[in-house]
Tab-separated table of C-alpha atoms in Angstrom:
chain	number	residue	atom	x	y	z
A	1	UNK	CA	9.456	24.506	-20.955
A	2	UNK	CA	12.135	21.923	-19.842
A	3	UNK	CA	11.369	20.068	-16.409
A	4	UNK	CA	14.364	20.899	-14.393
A	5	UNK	CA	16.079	19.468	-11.670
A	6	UNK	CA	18.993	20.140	-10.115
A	7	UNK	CA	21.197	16.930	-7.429
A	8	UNK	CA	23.042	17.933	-4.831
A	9	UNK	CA	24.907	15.508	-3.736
A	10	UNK	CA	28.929	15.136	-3.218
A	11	UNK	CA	28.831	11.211	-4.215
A	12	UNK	CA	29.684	10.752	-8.049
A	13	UNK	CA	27.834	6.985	-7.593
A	14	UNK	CA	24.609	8.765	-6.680
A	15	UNK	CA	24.611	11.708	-8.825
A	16	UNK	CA	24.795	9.305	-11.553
A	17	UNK	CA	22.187	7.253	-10.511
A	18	UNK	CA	19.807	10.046	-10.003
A	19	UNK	CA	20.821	11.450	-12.905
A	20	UNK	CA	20.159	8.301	-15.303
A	21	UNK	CA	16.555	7.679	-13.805
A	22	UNK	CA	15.645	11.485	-13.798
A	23	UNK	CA	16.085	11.460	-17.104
A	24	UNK	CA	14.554	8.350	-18.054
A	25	UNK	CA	11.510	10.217	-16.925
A	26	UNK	CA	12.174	12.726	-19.053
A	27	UNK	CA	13.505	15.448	-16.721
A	28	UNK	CA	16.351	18.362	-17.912
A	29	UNK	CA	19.057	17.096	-15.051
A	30	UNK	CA	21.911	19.277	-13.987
A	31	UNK	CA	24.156	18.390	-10.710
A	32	UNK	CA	26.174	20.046	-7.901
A	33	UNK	CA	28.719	18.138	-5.413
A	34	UNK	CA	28.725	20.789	-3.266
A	35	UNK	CA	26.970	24.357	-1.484
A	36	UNK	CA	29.436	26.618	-3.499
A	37	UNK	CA	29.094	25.025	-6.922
A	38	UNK	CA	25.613	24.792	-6.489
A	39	UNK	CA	24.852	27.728	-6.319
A	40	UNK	CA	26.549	28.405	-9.490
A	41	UNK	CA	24.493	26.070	-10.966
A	42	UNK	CA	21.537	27.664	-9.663
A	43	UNK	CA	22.332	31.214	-10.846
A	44	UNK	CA	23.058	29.605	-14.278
A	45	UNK	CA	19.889	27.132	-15.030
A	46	UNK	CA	17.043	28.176	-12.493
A	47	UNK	CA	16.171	24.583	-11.684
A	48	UNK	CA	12.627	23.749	-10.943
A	49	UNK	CA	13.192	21.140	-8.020
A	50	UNK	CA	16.572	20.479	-6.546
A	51	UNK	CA	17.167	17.005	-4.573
A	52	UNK	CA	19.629	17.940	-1.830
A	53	UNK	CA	22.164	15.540	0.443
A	54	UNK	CA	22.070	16.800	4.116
A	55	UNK	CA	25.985	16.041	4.728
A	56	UNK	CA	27.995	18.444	2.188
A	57	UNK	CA	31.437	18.856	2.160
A	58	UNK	CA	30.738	22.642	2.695
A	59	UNK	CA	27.748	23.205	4.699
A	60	UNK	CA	24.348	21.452	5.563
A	61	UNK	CA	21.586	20.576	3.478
A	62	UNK	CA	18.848	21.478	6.091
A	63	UNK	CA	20.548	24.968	6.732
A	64	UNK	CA	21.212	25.526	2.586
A	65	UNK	CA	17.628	24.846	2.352
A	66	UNK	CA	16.639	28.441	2.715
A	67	UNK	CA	19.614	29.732	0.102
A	68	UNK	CA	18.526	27.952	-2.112
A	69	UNK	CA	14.846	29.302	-2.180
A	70	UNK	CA	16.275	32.718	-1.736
A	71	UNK	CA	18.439	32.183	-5.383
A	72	UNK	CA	15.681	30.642	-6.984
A	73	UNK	CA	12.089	31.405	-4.985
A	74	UNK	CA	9.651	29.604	-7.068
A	75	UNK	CA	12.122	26.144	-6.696
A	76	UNK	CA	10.858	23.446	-4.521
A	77	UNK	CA	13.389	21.395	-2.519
A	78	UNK	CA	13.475	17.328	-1.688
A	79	UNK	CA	16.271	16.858	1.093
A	80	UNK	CA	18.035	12.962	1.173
A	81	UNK	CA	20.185	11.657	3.771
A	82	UNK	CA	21.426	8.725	4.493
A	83	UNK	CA	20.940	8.955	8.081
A	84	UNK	CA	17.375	10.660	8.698
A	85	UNK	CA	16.101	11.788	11.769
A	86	UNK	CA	12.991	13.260	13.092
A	87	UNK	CA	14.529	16.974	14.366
A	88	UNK	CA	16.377	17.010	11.192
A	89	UNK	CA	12.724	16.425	8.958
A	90	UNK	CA	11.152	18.874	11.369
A	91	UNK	CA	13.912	21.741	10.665
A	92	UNK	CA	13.908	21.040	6.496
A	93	UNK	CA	9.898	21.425	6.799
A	94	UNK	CA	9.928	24.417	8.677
A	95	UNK	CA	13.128	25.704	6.093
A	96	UNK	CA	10.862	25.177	3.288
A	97	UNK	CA	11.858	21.883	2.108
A	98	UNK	CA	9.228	20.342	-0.392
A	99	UNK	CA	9.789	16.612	1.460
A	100	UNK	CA	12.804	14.966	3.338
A	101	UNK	CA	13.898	11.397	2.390
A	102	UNK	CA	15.751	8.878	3.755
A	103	UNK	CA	18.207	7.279	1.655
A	104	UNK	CA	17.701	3.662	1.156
A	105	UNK	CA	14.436	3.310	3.221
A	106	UNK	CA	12.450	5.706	0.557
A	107	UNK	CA	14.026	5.562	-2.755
A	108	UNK	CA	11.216	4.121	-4.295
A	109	UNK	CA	9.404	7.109	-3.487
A	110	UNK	CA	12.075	9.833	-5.111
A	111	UNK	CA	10.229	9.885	-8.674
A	112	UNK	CA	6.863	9.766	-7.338
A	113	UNK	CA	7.075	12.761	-4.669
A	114	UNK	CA	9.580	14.768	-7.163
A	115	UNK	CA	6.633	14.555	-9.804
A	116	UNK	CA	4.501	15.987	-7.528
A	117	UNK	CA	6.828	18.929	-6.254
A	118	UNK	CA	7.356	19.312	-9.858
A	119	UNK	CA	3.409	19.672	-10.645
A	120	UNK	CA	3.171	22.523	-7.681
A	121	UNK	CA	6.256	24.313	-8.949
A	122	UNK	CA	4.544	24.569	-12.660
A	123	UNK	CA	0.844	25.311	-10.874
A	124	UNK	CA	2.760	27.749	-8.963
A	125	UNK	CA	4.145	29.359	-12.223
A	126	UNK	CA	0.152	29.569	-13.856
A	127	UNK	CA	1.092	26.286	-16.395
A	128	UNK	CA	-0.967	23.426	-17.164
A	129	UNK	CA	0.354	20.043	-15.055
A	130	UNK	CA	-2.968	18.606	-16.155
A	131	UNK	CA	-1.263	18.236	-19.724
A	132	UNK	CA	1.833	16.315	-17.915
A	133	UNK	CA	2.045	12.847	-19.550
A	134	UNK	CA	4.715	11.220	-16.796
A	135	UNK	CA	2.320	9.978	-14.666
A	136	UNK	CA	2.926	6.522	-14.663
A	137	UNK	CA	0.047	5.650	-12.037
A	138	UNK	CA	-3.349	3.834	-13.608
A	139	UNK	CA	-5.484	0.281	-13.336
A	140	UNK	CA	-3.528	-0.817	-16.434
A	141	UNK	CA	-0.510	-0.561	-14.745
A	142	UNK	CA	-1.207	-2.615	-11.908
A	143	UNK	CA	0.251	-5.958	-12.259
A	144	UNK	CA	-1.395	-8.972	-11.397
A	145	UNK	CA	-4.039	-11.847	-12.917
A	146	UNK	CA	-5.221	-13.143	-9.070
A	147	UNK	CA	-8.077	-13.081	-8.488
A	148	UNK	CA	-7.556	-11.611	-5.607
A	149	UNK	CA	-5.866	-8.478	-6.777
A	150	UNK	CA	-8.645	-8.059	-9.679
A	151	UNK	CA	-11.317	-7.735	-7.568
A	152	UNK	CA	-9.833	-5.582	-5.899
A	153	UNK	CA	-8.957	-3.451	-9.048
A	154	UNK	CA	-12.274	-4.002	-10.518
A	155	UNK	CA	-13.943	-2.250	-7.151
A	156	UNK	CA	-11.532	0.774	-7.231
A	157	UNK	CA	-12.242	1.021	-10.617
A	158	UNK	CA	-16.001	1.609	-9.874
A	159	UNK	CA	-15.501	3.909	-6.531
A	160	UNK	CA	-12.946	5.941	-8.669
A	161	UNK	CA	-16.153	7.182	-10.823
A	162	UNK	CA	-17.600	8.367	-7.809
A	163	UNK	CA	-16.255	11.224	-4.938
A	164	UNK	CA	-17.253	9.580	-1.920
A	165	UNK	CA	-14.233	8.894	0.404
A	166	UNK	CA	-11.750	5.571	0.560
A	167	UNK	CA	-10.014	3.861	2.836
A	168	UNK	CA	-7.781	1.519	2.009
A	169	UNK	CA	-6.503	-1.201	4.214
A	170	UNK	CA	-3.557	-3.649	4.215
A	171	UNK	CA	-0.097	-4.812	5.335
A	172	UNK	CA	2.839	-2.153	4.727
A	173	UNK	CA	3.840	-2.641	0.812
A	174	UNK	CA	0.596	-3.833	-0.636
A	175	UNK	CA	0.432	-0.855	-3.128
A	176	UNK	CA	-2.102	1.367	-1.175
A	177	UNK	CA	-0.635	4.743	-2.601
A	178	UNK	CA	-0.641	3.114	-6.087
A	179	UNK	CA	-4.419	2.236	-5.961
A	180	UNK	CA	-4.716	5.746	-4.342
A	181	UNK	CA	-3.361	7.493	-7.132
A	182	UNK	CA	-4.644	4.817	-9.726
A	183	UNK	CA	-8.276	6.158	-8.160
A	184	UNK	CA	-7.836	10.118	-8.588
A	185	UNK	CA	-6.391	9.184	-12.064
A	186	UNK	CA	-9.883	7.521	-13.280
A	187	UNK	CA	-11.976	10.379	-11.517
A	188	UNK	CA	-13.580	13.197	-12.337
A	189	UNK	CA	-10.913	15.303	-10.522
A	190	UNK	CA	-7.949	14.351	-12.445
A	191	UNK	CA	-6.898	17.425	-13.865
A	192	UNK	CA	-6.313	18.581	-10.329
A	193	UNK	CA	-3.719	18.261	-7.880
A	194	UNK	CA	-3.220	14.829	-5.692
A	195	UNK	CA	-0.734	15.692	-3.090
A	196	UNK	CA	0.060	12.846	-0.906
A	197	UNK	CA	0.911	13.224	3.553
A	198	UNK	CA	2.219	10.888	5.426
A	199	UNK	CA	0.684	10.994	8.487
A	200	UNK	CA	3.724	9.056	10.797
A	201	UNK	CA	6.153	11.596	9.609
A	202	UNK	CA	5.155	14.440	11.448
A	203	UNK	CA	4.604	15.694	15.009
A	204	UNK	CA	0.976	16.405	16.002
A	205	UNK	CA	1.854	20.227	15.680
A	206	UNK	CA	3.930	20.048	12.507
A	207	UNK	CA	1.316	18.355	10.934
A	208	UNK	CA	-1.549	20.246	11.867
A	209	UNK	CA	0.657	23.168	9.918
A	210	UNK	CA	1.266	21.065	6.727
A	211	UNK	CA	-2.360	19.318	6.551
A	212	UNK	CA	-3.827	22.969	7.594
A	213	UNK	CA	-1.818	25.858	7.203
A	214	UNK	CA	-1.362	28.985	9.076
A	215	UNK	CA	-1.217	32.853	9.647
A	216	UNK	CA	1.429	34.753	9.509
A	217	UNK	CA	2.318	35.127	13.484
A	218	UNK	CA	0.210	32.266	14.688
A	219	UNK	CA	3.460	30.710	16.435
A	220	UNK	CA	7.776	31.513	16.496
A	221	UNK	CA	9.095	31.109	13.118
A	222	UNK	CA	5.941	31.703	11.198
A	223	UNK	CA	7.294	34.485	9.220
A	224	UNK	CA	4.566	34.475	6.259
A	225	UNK	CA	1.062	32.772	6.076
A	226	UNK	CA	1.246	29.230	4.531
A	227	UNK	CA	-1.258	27.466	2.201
A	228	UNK	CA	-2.086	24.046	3.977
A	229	UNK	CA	-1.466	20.505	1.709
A	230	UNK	CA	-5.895	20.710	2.043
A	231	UNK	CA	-5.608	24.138	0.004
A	232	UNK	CA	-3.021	22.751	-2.200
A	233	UNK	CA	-5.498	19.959	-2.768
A	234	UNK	CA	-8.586	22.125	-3.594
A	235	UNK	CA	-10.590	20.452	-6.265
A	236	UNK	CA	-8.528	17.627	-6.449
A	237	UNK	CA	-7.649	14.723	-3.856
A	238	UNK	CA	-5.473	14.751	-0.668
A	239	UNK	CA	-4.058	11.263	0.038
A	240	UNK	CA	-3.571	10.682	4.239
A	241	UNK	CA	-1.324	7.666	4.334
A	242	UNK	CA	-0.638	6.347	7.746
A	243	UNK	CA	-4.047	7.621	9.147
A	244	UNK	CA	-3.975	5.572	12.182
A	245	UNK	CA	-0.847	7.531	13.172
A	246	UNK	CA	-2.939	11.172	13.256
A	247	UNK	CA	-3.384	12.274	16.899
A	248	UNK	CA	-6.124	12.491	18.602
A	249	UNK	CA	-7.068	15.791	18.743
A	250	UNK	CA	-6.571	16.358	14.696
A	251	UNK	CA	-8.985	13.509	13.907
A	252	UNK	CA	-11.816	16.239	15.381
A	253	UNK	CA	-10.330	18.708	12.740
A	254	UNK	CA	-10.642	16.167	9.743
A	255	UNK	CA	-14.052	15.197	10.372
A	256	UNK	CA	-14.852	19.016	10.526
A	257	UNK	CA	-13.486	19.030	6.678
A	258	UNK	CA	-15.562	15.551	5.998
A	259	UNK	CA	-18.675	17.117	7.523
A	260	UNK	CA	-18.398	20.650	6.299
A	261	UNK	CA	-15.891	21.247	3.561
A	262	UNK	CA	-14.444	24.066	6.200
A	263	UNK	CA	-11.820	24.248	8.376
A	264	UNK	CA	-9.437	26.902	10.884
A	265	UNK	CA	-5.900	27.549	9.482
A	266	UNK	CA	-3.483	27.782	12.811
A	267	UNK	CA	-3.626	31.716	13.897
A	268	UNK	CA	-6.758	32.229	12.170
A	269	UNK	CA	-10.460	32.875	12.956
A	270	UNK	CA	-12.311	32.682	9.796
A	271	UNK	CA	-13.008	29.176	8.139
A	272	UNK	CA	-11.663	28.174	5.208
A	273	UNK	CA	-13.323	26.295	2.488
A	274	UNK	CA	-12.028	23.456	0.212
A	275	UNK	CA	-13.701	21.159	-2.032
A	276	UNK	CA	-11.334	17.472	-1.577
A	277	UNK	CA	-11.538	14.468	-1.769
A	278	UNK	CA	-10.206	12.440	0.872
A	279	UNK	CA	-8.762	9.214	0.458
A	280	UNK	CA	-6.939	7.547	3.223
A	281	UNK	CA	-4.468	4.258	4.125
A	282	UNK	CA	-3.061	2.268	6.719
A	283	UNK	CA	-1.771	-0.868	7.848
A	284	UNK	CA	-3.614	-0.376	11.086
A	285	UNK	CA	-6.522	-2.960	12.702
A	286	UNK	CA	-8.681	0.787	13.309
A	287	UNK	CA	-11.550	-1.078	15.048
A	288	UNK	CA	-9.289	-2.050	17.622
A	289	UNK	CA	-7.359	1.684	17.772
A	290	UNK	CA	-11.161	2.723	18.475
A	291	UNK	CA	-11.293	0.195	21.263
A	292	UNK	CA	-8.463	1.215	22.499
A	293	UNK	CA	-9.839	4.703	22.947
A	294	UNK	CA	-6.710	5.738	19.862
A	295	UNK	CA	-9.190	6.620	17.290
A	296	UNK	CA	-12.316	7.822	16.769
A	297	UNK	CA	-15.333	6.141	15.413
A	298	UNK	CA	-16.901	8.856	14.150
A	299	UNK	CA	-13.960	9.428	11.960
A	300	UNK	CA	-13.458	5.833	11.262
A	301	UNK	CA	-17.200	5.683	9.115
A	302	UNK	CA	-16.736	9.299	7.301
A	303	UNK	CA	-13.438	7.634	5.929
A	304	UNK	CA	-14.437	4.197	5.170
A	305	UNK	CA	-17.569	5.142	3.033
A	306	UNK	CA	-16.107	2.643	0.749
A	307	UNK	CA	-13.589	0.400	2.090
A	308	UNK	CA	-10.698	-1.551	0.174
A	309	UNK	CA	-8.631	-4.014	1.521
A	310	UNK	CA	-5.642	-4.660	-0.490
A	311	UNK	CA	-4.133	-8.623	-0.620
A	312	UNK	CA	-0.767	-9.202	0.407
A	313	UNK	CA	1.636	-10.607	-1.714
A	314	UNK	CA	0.721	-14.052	0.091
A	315	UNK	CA	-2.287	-14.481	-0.559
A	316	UNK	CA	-1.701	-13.766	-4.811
A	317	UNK	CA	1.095	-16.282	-4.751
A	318	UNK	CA	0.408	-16.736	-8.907
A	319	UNK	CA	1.274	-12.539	-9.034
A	320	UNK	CA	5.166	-13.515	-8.423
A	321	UNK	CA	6.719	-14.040	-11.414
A	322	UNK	CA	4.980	-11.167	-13.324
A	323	UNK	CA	5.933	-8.659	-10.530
A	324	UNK	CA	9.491	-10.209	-10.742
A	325	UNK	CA	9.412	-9.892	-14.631
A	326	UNK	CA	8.376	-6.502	-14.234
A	327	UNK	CA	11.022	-5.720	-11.973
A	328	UNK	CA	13.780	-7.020	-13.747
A	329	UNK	CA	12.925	-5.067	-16.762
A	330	UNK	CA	12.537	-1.957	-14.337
A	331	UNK	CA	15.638	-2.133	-12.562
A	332	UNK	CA	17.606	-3.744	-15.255
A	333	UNK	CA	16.462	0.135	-17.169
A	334	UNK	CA	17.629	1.831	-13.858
A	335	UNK	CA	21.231	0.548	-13.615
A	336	UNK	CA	21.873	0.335	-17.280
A	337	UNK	CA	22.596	-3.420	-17.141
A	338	UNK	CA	22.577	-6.625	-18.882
A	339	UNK	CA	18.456	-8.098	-18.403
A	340	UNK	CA	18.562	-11.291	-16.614
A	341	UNK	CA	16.456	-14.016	-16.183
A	342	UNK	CA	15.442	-15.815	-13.514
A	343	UNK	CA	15.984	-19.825	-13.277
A	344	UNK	CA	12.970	-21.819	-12.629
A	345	UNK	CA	14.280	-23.195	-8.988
A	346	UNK	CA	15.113	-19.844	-8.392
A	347	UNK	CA	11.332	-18.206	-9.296
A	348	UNK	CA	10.223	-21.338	-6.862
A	349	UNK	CA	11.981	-20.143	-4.207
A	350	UNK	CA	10.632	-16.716	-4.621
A	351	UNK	CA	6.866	-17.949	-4.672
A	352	UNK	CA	7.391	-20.330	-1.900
A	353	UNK	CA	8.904	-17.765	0.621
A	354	UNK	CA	6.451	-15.554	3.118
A	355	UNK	CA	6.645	-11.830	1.900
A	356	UNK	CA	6.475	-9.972	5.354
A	357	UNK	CA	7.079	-6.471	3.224
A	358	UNK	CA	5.003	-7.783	0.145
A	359	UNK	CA	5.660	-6.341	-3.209
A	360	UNK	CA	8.112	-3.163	-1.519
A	361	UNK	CA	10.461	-6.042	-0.155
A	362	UNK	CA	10.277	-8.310	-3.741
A	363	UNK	CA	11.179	-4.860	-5.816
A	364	UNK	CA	14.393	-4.405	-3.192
A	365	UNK	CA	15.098	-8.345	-3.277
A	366	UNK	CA	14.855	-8.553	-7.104
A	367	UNK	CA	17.100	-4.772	-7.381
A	368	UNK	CA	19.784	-6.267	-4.954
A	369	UNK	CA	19.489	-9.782	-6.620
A	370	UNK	CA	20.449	-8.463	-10.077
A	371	UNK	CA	23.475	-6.206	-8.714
A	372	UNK	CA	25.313	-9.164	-7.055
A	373	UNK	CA	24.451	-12.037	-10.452
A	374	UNK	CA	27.737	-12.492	-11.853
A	375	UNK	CA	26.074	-15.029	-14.405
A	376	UNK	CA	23.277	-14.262	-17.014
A	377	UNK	CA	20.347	-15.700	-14.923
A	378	UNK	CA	19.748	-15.830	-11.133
A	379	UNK	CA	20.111	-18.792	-9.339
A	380	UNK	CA	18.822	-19.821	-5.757
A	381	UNK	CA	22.365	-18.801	-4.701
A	382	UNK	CA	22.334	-15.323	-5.858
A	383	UNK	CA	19.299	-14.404	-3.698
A	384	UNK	CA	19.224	-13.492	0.295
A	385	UNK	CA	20.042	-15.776	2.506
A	386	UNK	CA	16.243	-15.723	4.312
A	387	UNK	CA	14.923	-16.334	1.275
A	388	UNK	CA	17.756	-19.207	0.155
A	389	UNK	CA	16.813	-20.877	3.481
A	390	UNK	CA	13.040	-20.982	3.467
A	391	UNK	CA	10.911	-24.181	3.586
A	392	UNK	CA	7.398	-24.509	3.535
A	393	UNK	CA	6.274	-26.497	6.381
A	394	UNK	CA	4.508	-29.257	4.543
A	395	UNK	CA	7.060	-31.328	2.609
A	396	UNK	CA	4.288	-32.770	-0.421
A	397	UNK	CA	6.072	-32.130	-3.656
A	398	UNK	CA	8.704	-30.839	-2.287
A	399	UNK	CA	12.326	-32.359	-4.048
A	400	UNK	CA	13.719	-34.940	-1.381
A	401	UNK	CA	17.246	-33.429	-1.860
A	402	UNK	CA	16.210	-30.218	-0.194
A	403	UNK	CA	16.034	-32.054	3.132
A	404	UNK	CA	19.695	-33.984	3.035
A	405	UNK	CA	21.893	-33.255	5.963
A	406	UNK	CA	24.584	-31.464	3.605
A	407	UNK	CA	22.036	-28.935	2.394
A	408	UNK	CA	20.506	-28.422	5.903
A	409	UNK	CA	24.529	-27.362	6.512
A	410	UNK	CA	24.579	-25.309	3.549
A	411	UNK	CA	21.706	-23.546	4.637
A	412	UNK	CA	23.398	-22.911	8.465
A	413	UNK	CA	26.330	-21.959	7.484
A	414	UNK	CA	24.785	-19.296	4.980
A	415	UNK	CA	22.511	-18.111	8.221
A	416	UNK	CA	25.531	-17.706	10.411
A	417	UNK	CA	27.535	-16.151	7.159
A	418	UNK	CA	24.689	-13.298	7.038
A	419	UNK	CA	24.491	-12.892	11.067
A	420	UNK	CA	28.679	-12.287	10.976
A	421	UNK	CA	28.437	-10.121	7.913
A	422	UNK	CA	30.336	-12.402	6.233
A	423	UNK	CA	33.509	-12.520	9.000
A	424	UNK	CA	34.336	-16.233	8.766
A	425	UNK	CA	36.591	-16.158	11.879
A	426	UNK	CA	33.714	-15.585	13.604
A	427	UNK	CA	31.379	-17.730	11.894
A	428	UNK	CA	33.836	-20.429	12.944
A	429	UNK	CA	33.989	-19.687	16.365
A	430	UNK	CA	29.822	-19.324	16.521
A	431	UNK	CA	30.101	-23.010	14.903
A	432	UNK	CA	33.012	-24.384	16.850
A	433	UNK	CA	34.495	-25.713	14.203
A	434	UNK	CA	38.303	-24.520	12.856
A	435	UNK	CA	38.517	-21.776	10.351
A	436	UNK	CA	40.114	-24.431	7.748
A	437	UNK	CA	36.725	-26.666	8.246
A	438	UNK	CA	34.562	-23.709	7.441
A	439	UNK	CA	36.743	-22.998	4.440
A	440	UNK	CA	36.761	-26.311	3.379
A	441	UNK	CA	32.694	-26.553	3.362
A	442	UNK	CA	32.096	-22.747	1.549
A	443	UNK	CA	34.420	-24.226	-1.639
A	444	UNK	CA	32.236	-28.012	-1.085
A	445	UNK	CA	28.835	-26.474	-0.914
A	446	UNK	CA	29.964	-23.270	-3.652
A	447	UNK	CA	28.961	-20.403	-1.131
């Protein structure tokens, strides 16, 4: 059967975009710019998963939510906005909404979670998702020849033969729900589901209904009884990113299911048994949340049976240039552009500078890097201006002409450029210097 997905969304641009990866992934894509003519469209092609903008020039995509299951009941439904807030996610959740995504912020988890609403829809339907040959998550396709990030891969690679529990460690964009993934993928349980929770993005009691489930009754607005993500995960693996962000009083509930395979759905009074594997993430120091009396340490040793911690993208310096390759090509696929290379001062510049959002913020660098090169390769210019401007702090080998007066200007007036937003009236006022002066220096220094 054709894979297929239906965007909502009354921006052409986007559409488009969707549209072109979508189907690079080998989906059946068919879109909507608004409520009324989608709903033609789903009358016409019973879409699988539809991808929904919250503003509409006809209604809202929190509220349509719920017409759109009722036209099409087995569909599953991934709500973007580009302005997301928590009330809003709470609503969409509670509406039936598969996931709700913030534009921007999340896009490079769009194919990911839409696979995975896609693999419930077809379980849902009695059809094989173990045959489904998209997934684009193993060891092999982790980049890097560090031997920092090997070891790493060559542990995961052992623990992934096993079914005791993970916890993976590290800063925000190291990769964690890759390796997570990459581990169900080489395990015994990978013809089962791996459904994926963010544990931030949730109240306490919205989350103990999506991790948990509950009865029909058990509170207002729980109109029908509700498989939990654990029950959704039988047999398979349940990924809790964000762990240190679970309150309190559920960390009792998830040792229950480490301890006991069993747990209480909300409403109910009879346990209920799973068989999951449980492998969790976060960017959190959790020794010191147990200190703190945050989390508990109990909980903390069930998880970590085996604990990785991931490298950041500073500490496997020699990584850059193949994850930069590999993004290129990537990206270059996704916008349907000419590939580029990237100049050698350029690629310095990109392995000298400090990676605070490791290999999340050198994907976004790299994808906003190739939409603004006018020229077939990037140059130092055509990256941010952070980025343009950093220095190590020890000068050895450095190139002497990096530390002339006229590029120390260069480099302030491209700082106060990106503070004003690129307003040079008030870049010249911020520099008390005249507007013709600052003119003068962007044509002598080619910003």
């Amino acid at each position: 059967m054709d894979n297929k997905v239906l965007i909502i969304d009354d921006e052409d641009n986007i559409r488009k975009l969707l549209t072109r990866v979508l189907e690079l992934e080998g989906y059946k894509v068919c879109q909507a710019q608004d409520c009324g003519s989608a709903v033609k469209m789903l009358k016409l092609h019973q879409p699988d998963v539809a991808l929904c903008d919250v503003f509409l020039p006809d209604g809202n995509g929190v509220e349509f939510v719920s017409n759109i299951k009722e036209i099409v009941p087995d569909i599953e439904v991934i709500l973007l906005t580009a302005h997301g807030n928590i009330p809003d996610g709470v609503q969409a959740i509670k509406n039936g909404a598969f996931d709700y995504l913030t534009k921007g912020d999340d896009n490079y988890k769009i194919v990911p979670l839409l696979n995975r609403a896609m693999e419930k829809v077809l379980k849902n339907k009695g059809l094989n998702v173990a045959a489904d040959k998209r997934q684009p998550y193993s060891f092999d396709s982790i980049i890097g020849n560090s031997p920092a990030i090997k070891n790493v891969i060559n542990l995961a690679k052992k623990v992934s033969l096993t079914d005791v529990p993970v916890l993976l460690t590290g800063e925000t964009g190291t990769g964690k729900e890759v390796f997570a993934q990459s581990i169900h993928n080489n395990s015994c349980r990978h013809n089962h589901p791996f459904v994926a929770i963010n544990c931030s993005a949730f109240s306490k009691d919205l989350l103990e209904s999506e991790m948990f489930g509950h009865k029909a009754g058990a509170f207002t607005g729980a109109i029908g009884e509700k498989k939990g993500l654990f029950e959704e995960a039988d047999q398979g693996t349940i990924f809790l990113d964000e762990i240190g962000e679970m309150a309190f009083e559920l960390q009792a509930k998830l040792l229950r299911i480490l301890e006991t395979g069993q747990y209480i759905k909300i409403g109910d009074t009879k346990p209920t048994s799973v068989n999951v594997r449980i492998i969790a993430a976060t960017n959190r120091d959790l020794k010191k949340e147990i200190s703190e009396g945050h989390f508990r340490e109990d909980l903390f040793y069930r998880l970590s049976v085996f604990h990785l911690q991931l490298p950041s993208l500073r500490e496997r310096g020699e990584d850059i240039s193949l994850l930069a390759d590999h993004f290129l090509k990537q990206v270059t696929l996704k916008l349907g552009c000419p590939l580029k290379k990237i100049n050698a001062d350029a690629l310095k510049r990109l392995e000298e500078y400090n990676w605070r959002g490791n290999i999340r913020e050198l994907r976004n660098v790299i994808e906003r890097t190739l939409i603004i090169c006018d020229g077939d390769k990037i140059t130092i210019n055509d990256l941010p201006v952070e980025i343009q401007m950093h220095f190590e702090v020890h000068s050895e080998g450095r190139n002497p002409s990096e530390f002339e007066m006229s590029q120390m200007e260069k480099y302030h007036i491209l700082r106060v450029l990106d503070h004003t937003h690129g307003n040079k009236t008030e870049a010249a006022r911020l520099m008390k210097i005249g507007l013709t002066t600052l003119y003068r220096k962007i044509e002598e220094y080619h910003i």
